[in-house]
PDB file of C-alpha atoms in Angstrom:
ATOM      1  CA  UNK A   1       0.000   0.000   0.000  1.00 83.00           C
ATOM      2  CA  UNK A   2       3.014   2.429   0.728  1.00 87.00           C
ATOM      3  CA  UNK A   3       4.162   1.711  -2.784  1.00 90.00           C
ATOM      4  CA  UNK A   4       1.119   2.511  -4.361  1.00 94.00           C
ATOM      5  CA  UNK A   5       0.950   6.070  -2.032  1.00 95.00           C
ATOM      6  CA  UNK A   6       3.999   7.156  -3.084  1.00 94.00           C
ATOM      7  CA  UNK A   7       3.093   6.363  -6.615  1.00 96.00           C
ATOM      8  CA  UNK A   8      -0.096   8.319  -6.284  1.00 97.00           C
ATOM      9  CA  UNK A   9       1.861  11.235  -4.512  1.00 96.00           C
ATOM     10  CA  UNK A  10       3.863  11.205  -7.864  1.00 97.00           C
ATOM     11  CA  UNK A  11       0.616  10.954 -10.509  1.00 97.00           C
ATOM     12  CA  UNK A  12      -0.557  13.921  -7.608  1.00 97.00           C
ATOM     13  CA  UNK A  13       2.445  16.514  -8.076  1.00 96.00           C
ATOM     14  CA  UNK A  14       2.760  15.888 -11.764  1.00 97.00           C
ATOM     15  CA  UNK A  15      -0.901  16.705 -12.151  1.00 97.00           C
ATOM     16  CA  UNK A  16      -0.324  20.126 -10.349  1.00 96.00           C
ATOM     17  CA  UNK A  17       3.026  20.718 -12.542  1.00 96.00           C
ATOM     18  CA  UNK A  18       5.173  19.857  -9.659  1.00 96.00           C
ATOM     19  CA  UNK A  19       7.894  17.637 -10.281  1.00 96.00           C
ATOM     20  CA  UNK A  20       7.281  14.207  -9.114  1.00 96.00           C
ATOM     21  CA  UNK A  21      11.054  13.400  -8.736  1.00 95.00           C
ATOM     22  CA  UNK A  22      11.273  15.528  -5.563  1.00 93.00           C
ATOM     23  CA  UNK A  23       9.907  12.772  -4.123  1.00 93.00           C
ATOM     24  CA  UNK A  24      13.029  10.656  -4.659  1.00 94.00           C
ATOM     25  CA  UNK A  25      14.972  13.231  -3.513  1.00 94.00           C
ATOM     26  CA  UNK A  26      13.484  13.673  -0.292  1.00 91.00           C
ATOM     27  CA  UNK A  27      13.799   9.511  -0.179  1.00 89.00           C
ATOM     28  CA  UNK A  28      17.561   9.720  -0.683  1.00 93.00           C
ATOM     29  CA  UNK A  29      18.245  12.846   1.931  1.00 91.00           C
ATOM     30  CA  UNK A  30      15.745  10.271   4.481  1.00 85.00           C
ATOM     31  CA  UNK A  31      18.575   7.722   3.640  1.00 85.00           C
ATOM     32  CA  UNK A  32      21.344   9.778   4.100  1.00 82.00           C
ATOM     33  CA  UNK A  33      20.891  11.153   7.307  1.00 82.00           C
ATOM     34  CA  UNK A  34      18.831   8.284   8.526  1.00 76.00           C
ATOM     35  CA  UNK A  35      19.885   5.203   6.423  1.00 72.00           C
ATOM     36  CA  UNK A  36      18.002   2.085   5.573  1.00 69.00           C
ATOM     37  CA  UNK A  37      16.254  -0.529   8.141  1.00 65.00           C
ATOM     38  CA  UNK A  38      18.592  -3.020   8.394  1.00 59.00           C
ATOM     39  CA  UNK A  39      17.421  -6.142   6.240  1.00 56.00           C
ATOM     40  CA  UNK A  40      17.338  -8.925   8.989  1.00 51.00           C
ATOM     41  CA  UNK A  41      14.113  -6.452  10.318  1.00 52.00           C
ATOM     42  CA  UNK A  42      13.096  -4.745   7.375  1.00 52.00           C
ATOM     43  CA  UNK A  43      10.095  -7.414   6.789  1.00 50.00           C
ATOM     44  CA  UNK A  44       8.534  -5.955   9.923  1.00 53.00           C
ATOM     45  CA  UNK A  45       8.260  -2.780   8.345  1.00 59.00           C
ATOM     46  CA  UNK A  46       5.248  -1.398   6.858  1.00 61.00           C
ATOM     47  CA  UNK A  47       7.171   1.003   4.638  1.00 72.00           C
ATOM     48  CA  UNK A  48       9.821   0.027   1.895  1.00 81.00           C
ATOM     49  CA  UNK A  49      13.160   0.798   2.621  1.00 85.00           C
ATOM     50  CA  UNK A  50      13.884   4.041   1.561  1.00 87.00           C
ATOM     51  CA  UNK A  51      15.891   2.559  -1.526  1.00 89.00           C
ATOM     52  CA  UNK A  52      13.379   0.959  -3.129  1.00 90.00           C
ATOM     53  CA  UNK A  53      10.853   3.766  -3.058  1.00 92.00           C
ATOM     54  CA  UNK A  54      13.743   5.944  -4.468  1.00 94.00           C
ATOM     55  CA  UNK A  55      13.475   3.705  -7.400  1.00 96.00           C
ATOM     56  CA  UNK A  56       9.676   2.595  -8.115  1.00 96.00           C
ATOM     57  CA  UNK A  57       9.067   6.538  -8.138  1.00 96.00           C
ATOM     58  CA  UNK A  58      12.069   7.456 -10.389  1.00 97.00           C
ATOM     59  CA  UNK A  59      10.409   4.505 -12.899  1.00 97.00           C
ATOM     60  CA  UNK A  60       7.389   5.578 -12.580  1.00 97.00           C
ATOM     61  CA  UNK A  61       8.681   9.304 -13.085  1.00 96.00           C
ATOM     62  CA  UNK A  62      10.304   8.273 -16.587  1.00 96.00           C
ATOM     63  CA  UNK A  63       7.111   7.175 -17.799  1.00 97.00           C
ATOM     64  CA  UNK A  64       5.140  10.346 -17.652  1.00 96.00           C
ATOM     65  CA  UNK A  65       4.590  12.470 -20.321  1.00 94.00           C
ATOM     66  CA  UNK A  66       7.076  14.929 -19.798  1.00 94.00           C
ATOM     67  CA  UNK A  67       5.896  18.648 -19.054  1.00 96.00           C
ATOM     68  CA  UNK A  68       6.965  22.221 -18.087  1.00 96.00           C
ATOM     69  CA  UNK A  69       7.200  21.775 -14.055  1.00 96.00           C
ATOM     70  CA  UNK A  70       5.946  25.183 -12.207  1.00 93.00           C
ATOM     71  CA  UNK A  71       9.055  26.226  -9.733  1.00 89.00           C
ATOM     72  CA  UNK A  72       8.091  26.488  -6.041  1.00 82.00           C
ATOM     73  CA  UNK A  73       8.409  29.536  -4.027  1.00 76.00           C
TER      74      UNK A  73
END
């Protein structure tokens, strides 16, 4: 289900003519200054590790049509 939010986030912003691949971003920065669950307990998790959301939104990204993105104040 977390999966399918983020994706929806991403279908969201790009629908508004915000660019969806801020999403990744934040992702990465998450796993930089937090890193990943380790993967003996990541099953318990209800959210992906922070890797693999970084890259089902940048593929899902790729395939949109691409458009002028607004720039945020």
């Amino acid at each position: 289900a977390e999966t399918e939010a983020d994706l929806e986030g991403a279908r969201m912003l790009h629908a508004a003519k915000i660019d969806p691949k801020a999403m990744a971003t934040f992702f990465a920065k998450l796993k930089h200054e937090h890193g990943d669950i380790p993967g003996v307990v990541s099953w318990l998790s209800t959210h992906p590790q922070h890797e693999d959301r970084i890259e089902s939104i940048n593929k899902y990204t790729d395939s949109l049509t691409p458009i002028a993105y607004e720039p945020l104040d």
